[in-house]
Amino acid sequence: MNFATQDKHLARAAPTAPPRDADPAGQDPGDPPVGAGPGDRSVRRRRRYAWIGTAASAVLFLISLGVLYELVSTVTWSELRSAFTAATVEQVSLAILLVCISYLFLTCYDALALRQLAIRVPYRTTALASFTSYAVSFNLGFPLLTAGTIRYWIYSGQGLSPGRIAALTIVAGFTFWLGMGAVLGVSLLREAEPLTRLTYTSTRFNLGLGLAALAGVLAYLAWVTVKRRSVKVKGWRLELPGLGLSLSQMLVGAGDVCAAAGVLYVLLPPGHGVSFETFLAIYVVAAMLGIASHAPGGLGVFEATILLALSGLPRESVLGALLLFRVCYYLVPFVVALAALGAYEIAKRVRLTPREAPDDDGAEGGPAG
């Protein structure tokens, strides 16, 4: 990653940052707020809560690893290998198609965020930045660092400042959670009774959780509909999308979640008897727990949740499907993303070299002649 070249060209092309009150979208950071020094009480409180959240995530991760070990301890390597290779060509082909659909929806996350920020970027650049940032962060974890670095690498070449790229990331996050909340709420309400037989919960609990999820989504939509809303992040203001764009975010996020869940669903052993809508609720809960654990791709936590919910199915078959899901949804896109980033860097250097050669000659004393 050649950040020095990116910074040099950004300095030439980027206009002077506008004043904060002339930047209603909150795209560029301003001065830090007064009183936000290290000794500020609110800062100390946030740090304390951050440590509590980190500790809770670590506990969740360790518990899930213990549960996963207990679940798979009775599975032999031969059984696992047989289950892993039992998938048919049709299953794998359909899974790869759904992976492509899911990542296509992911590119819309950035596209909608750019639209909210009134920034025009060619879709091919948006697709590259979005696909590669998600594919890499899913596998390596630390999304703020990994995905943010890749987004800066690509979007800074389009003249976007770090503040605008941070705003884009936040708006894209809203798309994800709106979609997850909507899918979880609808699937829990429609499949409350079948889920009780799989998750050992009560129908009333499932209905209550579904209503709470949908109520949260609807409350947010109503909140951004009444008037323009904004949030402050580290001293700068970001205007949130209105109702129309928020509905688009919800549909895009729901499409991504459904496609991703479909990848694992089609890889499950035939004749499992679980409807897709029921499995969708299980998948969303497993994904949310995986995110809460902060493990890359929810590794361990996601598998333990799926295995517990589908305990009525042959364990080795479900575990084989989970491993194949990891390969299709995480490993293959990760390899493709690395290749795409390498090709992008090569193409960028080839494109920039002819432009920079005359400048270098002139710096050495002008053209010979």
Coordinates of C-alpha atoms in Angstrom, one line a residue:
M1 CA 0.0 0.0 0.0
N2 CA 1.6 3.2 -1.2
F3 CA 0.2 5.8 1.2
A4 CA 2.9 8.3 0.4
T5 CA 1.8 8.5 -3.2
Q6 CA -1.9 8.7 -2.2
D7 CA -1.2 11.6 0.3
K8 CA 0.8 13.6 -2.3
H9 CA -1.9 13.4 -4.9
L10 CA -4.6 14.1 -2.4
A11 CA -2.8 17.2 -1.3
R12 CA -2.7 18.5 -4.9
A13 CA -6.4 17.7 -5.6
A14 CA -8.3 18.1 -2.4
P15 CA -9.9 21.5 -1.7
T16 CA -9.4 23.3 1.6
A17 CA -11.7 21.8 4.2
P18 CA -14.8 23.9 4.7
P19 CA -15.8 25.3 8.1
R20 CA -17.7 22.9 10.2
D21 CA -21.0 24.9 10.1
A22 CA -20.6 25.0 6.3
D23 CA -20.3 21.2 6.2
P24 CA -23.8 20.0 7.3
A25 CA -23.0 16.4 6.5
G26 CA -20.2 16.4 9.1
Q27 CA -17.8 15.1 6.5
D28 CA -14.7 16.8 7.8
P29 CA -13.6 16.8 11.5
G30 CA -13.3 20.0 13.3
D31 CA -11.4 21.0 16.4
P32 CA -11.9 18.6 19.3
P33 CA -14.6 19.7 21.7
V34 CA -13.6 21.8 24.7
G35 CA -13.2 19.9 27.9
A36 CA -12.6 16.5 26.3
G37 CA -9.1 16.2 27.8
P38 CA -7.8 13.0 29.5
G39 CA -9.1 14.1 32.8
D40 CA -12.6 14.7 31.7
R41 CA -15.1 12.7 33.7
S42 CA -17.2 11.6 30.7
V43 CA -14.1 10.4 29.0
R44 CA -13.1 8.3 32.0
R45 CA -16.6 6.9 32.1
R46 CA -16.6 5.9 28.4
R47 CA -13.2 4.2 28.9
R48 CA -14.5 2.3 31.8
Y49 CA -17.5 1.1 29.8
A50 CA -15.2 0.2 26.9
W51 CA -13.2 -2.1 29.2
I52 CA -16.5 -3.7 30.5
G53 CA -17.6 -4.4 26.9
T54 CA -14.2 -5.8 26.0
A55 CA -14.3 -8.1 29.0
A56 CA -17.8 -9.3 28.2
S57 CA -16.7 -10.0 24.6
A58 CA -13.8 -12.1 25.8
V59 CA -16.0 -14.0 28.2
L60 CA -18.5 -14.7 25.4
F61 CA -15.7 -15.9 23.1
L62 CA -14.2 -18.2 25.7
I63 CA -17.6 -19.7 26.7
S64 CA -18.4 -20.3 23.0
L65 CA -15.0 -22.1 22.5
G66 CA -15.8 -24.4 25.4
V67 CA -19.3 -25.1 24.1
L68 CA -17.9 -25.7 20.6
Y69 CA -15.2 -28.1 21.9
E70 CA -17.9 -30.1 23.8
L71 CA -20.0 -30.3 20.7
V72 CA -17.3 -31.4 18.3
S73 CA -15.3 -33.6 20.7
T74 CA -17.3 -36.7 19.6
V75 CA -16.8 -36.0 15.9
T76 CA -14.0 -37.9 14.3
W77 CA -11.8 -36.6 11.5
S78 CA -13.0 -39.2 9.0
E79 CA -16.6 -38.3 9.7
L80 CA -15.8 -34.6 9.3
R81 CA -13.9 -35.2 6.1
S82 CA -16.8 -37.2 4.7
A83 CA -19.4 -34.5 5.6
F84 CA -17.2 -31.8 4.1
T85 CA -16.9 -33.6 0.8
A86 CA -20.5 -34.7 0.7
A87 CA -21.8 -31.5 -0.8
T88 CA -22.9 -31.8 -4.4
V89 CA -21.8 -29.7 -7.3
E90 CA -25.3 -28.1 -7.3
Q91 CA -25.0 -27.2 -3.7
V92 CA -21.6 -25.6 -4.0
S93 CA -22.6 -23.8 -7.3
L94 CA -25.7 -22.3 -5.6
A95 CA -23.7 -21.3 -2.6
I96 CA -21.1 -19.5 -4.7
L97 CA -24.0 -17.7 -6.5
L98 CA -25.4 -16.5 -3.2
V99 CA -22.0 -15.4 -2.1
C100 CA -21.8 -13.2 -5.2
I101 CA -25.3 -11.8 -4.5
S102 CA -24.4 -11.1 -0.8
Y103 CA -21.2 -9.2 -1.7
L104 CA -23.1 -7.3 -4.4
F105 CA -25.4 -6.1 -1.8
L106 CA -22.4 -5.1 0.3
T107 CA -21.2 -2.8 -2.4
C108 CA -24.6 -1.0 -2.1
Y109 CA -23.7 -0.2 1.5
D110 CA -21.0 2.2 0.3
A111 CA -23.1 3.4 -2.6
L112 CA -25.9 4.5 -0.3
A113 CA -23.5 6.1 2.1
L114 CA -21.9 8.1 -0.7
R115 CA -25.3 9.2 -1.9
Q116 CA -26.1 10.5 1.7
L117 CA -22.9 12.4 1.8
A118 CA -23.5 13.9 -1.7
I119 CA -20.2 12.5 -3.0
R120 CA -19.9 11.2 -6.5
V121 CA -17.6 8.3 -7.0
P122 CA -17.6 5.9 -10.0
Y123 CA -19.4 2.6 -9.1
R124 CA -16.4 0.5 -10.1
T125 CA -14.4 2.3 -7.4
T126 CA -17.1 2.0 -4.9
A127 CA -17.5 -1.7 -5.6
L128 CA -13.8 -2.3 -5.3
A129 CA -13.4 -0.4 -2.0
S130 CA -16.5 -2.0 -0.5
F131 CA -15.9 -5.6 -1.6
T132 CA -12.2 -5.6 -0.6
S133 CA -12.7 -3.8 2.7
Y134 CA -15.4 -6.3 3.8
A135 CA -13.7 -9.4 2.5
V136 CA -10.5 -8.5 4.3
S137 CA -12.0 -7.3 7.6
F138 CA -14.3 -10.4 7.7
N139 CA -11.2 -12.6 7.8
L140 CA -8.7 -10.5 9.8
G141 CA -11.1 -8.8 12.2
F142 CA -10.5 -5.3 13.6
P143 CA -12.8 -3.8 11.0
L144 CA -12.2 -0.2 12.0
L145 CA -8.5 -0.7 11.2
T146 CA -8.5 -3.2 8.3
A147 CA -11.6 -1.9 6.5
G148 CA -10.8 1.7 7.2
T149 CA -7.3 1.3 5.9
I150 CA -8.4 -0.2 2.6
R151 CA -11.2 2.4 2.2
Y152 CA -8.7 5.2 2.7
W153 CA -6.2 3.6 0.3
I154 CA -8.9 3.6 -2.5
Y155 CA -11.2 6.5 -1.7
S156 CA -8.4 9.0 -1.0
G157 CA -7.4 8.7 -4.7
Q158 CA -10.9 10.1 -5.4
G159 CA -10.2 13.2 -3.2
L160 CA -12.1 12.0 -0.1
S161 CA -10.7 13.2 3.2
P162 CA -10.3 10.9 6.2
G163 CA -13.3 12.5 7.8
R164 CA -15.5 11.8 4.9
I165 CA -14.3 8.2 4.7
A166 CA -15.1 7.8 8.4
A167 CA -18.6 9.2 7.8
L168 CA -19.1 6.8 5.0
T169 CA -18.2 3.9 7.3
I170 CA -20.7 5.0 9.9
V171 CA -23.6 5.3 7.4
A172 CA -22.7 1.9 6.0
G173 CA -22.9 0.5 9.5
F174 CA -26.5 1.8 9.8
T175 CA -27.4 -0.1 6.7
F176 CA -26.2 -3.4 8.2
W177 CA -28.0 -3.0 11.5
L178 CA -31.2 -1.8 9.9
G179 CA -31.2 -4.9 7.7
M180 CA -30.3 -7.3 10.6
G181 CA -33.0 -5.8 12.8
A182 CA -35.7 -6.0 10.2
V183 CA -34.9 -9.6 9.2
L184 CA -34.6 -10.8 12.9
G185 CA -37.9 -9.2 13.8
V186 CA -39.9 -10.6 10.9
S187 CA -38.4 -14.1 11.0
L188 CA -39.0 -14.3 14.8
L189 CA -42.6 -13.2 14.5
R190 CA -43.4 -15.5 11.6
E191 CA -41.5 -18.6 12.9
A192 CA -41.9 -18.2 16.7
E193 CA -43.3 -21.6 17.3
P194 CA -41.0 -23.7 15.1
L195 CA -38.0 -21.9 16.7
T196 CA -39.1 -23.1 20.1
R197 CA -38.4 -26.7 19.1
L198 CA -34.9 -25.8 17.9
T199 CA -33.7 -23.2 20.4
Y200 CA -35.5 -24.5 23.5
T201 CA -37.1 -21.1 24.1
S202 CA -40.8 -20.3 24.6
T203 CA -43.0 -18.9 21.8
R204 CA -43.8 -15.9 24.0
F205 CA -40.0 -15.1 24.3
N206 CA -39.5 -15.4 20.5
L207 CA -42.5 -13.2 19.9
G208 CA -41.3 -10.6 22.4
L209 CA -37.8 -10.5 20.9
G210 CA -39.2 -10.2 17.4
L211 CA -41.5 -7.3 18.4
A212 CA -38.6 -5.6 20.2
A213 CA -36.4 -5.9 17.1
L214 CA -39.1 -4.5 14.8
A215 CA -40.0 -1.8 17.3
G216 CA -36.4 -0.6 17.3
V217 CA -36.3 -0.5 13.5
L218 CA -39.6 1.3 13.3
A219 CA -38.7 3.8 16.1
Y220 CA -35.5 4.7 14.2
L221 CA -37.4 5.2 11.0
A222 CA -39.9 7.4 12.7
W223 CA -37.1 9.3 14.5
V224 CA -35.3 10.2 11.2
T225 CA -38.7 11.0 9.5
V226 CA -39.9 13.7 11.9
K227 CA -36.9 16.0 11.2
R228 CA -33.3 15.9 10.1
R229 CA -31.2 14.1 12.7
S230 CA -27.4 14.0 13.2
V231 CA -24.9 12.3 15.5
K232 CA -21.6 13.6 16.9
V233 CA -18.6 11.4 16.6
K234 CA -15.4 12.6 18.3
G235 CA -16.3 16.3 17.9
W236 CA -17.7 16.2 14.3
R237 CA -21.3 16.0 13.2
L238 CA -22.8 13.5 10.8
E239 CA -26.3 14.1 9.3
L240 CA -28.3 10.8 9.2
P241 CA -30.3 9.7 6.2
G242 CA -34.0 10.5 6.0
L243 CA -36.8 8.1 5.6
G244 CA -36.4 7.3 1.9
L245 CA -32.7 6.5 2.1
S246 CA -33.2 4.7 5.4
L247 CA -35.8 2.4 3.8
S248 CA -33.3 1.7 1.0
Q249 CA -30.7 0.9 3.6
M250 CA -33.0 -1.5 5.3
L251 CA -33.9 -3.4 2.1
V252 CA -30.2 -3.6 1.1
G253 CA -29.2 -4.8 4.5
A254 CA -32.0 -7.4 4.5
G255 CA -31.0 -8.6 1.1
D256 CA -27.4 -9.1 2.2
V257 CA -28.4 -11.0 5.3
C258 CA -30.8 -13.3 3.4
A259 CA -28.2 -14.1 0.8
A260 CA -25.5 -14.8 3.3
A261 CA -27.8 -17.0 5.3
G262 CA -28.8 -18.8 2.1
V263 CA -25.1 -19.7 1.5
L264 CA -25.1 -21.9 4.7
Y265 CA -28.6 -23.1 4.2
V266 CA -28.0 -24.6 0.8
L267 CA -24.9 -26.4 2.2
L268 CA -26.8 -28.1 5.0
P269 CA -27.4 -31.9 4.5
P270 CA -30.6 -32.7 2.5
G271 CA -33.8 -33.6 4.3
H272 CA -33.0 -31.5 7.4
G273 CA -36.7 -30.3 7.6
V274 CA -35.8 -26.7 8.7
S275 CA -37.5 -23.9 6.7
F276 CA -35.4 -21.1 5.4
E277 CA -37.3 -18.5 7.4
T278 CA -36.7 -20.4 10.6
F279 CA -33.0 -20.9 9.8
L280 CA -32.8 -17.1 9.0
A281 CA -33.6 -16.2 12.6
I282 CA -31.0 -18.7 13.9
Y283 CA -28.4 -17.3 11.5
V284 CA -29.0 -13.7 12.5
V285 CA -28.8 -14.5 16.2
A286 CA -25.5 -16.5 15.5
A287 CA -24.1 -13.6 13.5
M288 CA -25.0 -11.0 16.2
L289 CA -23.3 -13.1 18.9
G290 CA -20.3 -13.5 16.6
I291 CA -20.1 -9.7 16.2
A292 CA -20.4 -9.2 20.0
S293 CA -17.4 -11.6 20.5
H294 CA -15.2 -9.4 18.2
A295 CA -13.7 -12.6 16.8
P296 CA -12.8 -12.4 13.1
G297 CA -16.0 -13.5 11.3
G298 CA -17.4 -14.6 14.6
L299 CA -15.2 -17.6 14.5
G300 CA -16.1 -20.2 17.1
V301 CA -19.1 -18.3 18.5
F302 CA -21.0 -18.5 15.2
E303 CA -20.4 -22.2 14.8
A304 CA -21.3 -23.0 18.4
T305 CA -24.6 -21.2 18.1
I306 CA -25.5 -22.9 14.8
L307 CA -24.6 -26.3 16.2
L308 CA -26.7 -25.8 19.3
A309 CA -29.7 -24.6 17.4
L310 CA -29.4 -27.5 14.9
S311 CA -28.6 -30.1 17.5
G312 CA -31.3 -32.4 16.1
L313 CA -29.3 -32.9 12.9
P314 CA -26.2 -35.0 12.4
R315 CA -23.4 -33.0 14.1
E316 CA -20.7 -34.0 11.6
S317 CA -22.9 -33.0 8.7
V318 CA -23.7 -29.5 10.1
L319 CA -20.0 -29.0 11.0
G320 CA -19.0 -30.0 7.5
A321 CA -21.5 -27.4 6.1
L322 CA -20.1 -24.8 8.4
L323 CA -16.5 -25.4 7.3
L324 CA -17.6 -25.3 3.6
F325 CA -19.5 -22.1 4.4
R326 CA -16.3 -20.6 5.8
V327 CA -14.4 -21.5 2.6
C328 CA -17.1 -20.1 0.2
Y329 CA -18.1 -17.0 2.1
Y330 CA -14.8 -16.0 3.8
L331 CA -11.7 -17.6 2.3
V332 CA -12.5 -17.4 -1.5
P333 CA -13.6 -13.7 -1.4
F334 CA -10.5 -13.0 0.8
V335 CA -8.2 -14.4 -1.9
V336 CA -10.1 -12.6 -4.7
A337 CA -9.9 -9.3 -2.7
L338 CA -6.1 -9.6 -2.2
A339 CA -5.8 -10.2 -6.0
A340 CA -8.0 -7.2 -6.8
L341 CA -6.0 -5.0 -4.5
G342 CA -2.8 -6.1 -6.1
A343 CA -4.2 -5.5 -9.6
Y344 CA -5.4 -2.0 -8.4
E345 CA -2.0 -1.1 -7.1
I346 CA -0.3 -2.2 -10.3
A347 CA -2.8 -0.4 -12.5
K348 CA -2.4 2.8 -10.4
R349 CA 1.4 2.7 -10.6
V350 CA 1.3 2.2 -14.4
R351 CA -1.2 5.0 -14.7
L352 CA 0.8 7.5 -12.6
T353 CA 4.3 6.7 -13.8
P354 CA 4.0 8.5 -17.2
R355 CA 2.6 11.6 -15.5
E356 CA 5.4 11.8 -12.9
A357 CA 8.3 11.1 -15.3
P358 CA 8.5 14.7 -16.7
D359 CA 8.4 16.1 -13.2
D360 CA 11.3 14.0 -12.2
D361 CA 13.3 15.0 -15.3
G362 CA 12.7 18.6 -14.7
A363 CA 13.8 18.3 -11.1
E364 CA 17.2 17.0 -12.3
G365 CA 17.9 20.1 -14.3
G366 CA 15.3 20.2 -17.2
P367 CA 15.2 18.2 -20.4
A368 CA 18.4 17.6 -22.3
G369 CA 18.9 19.2 -25.6

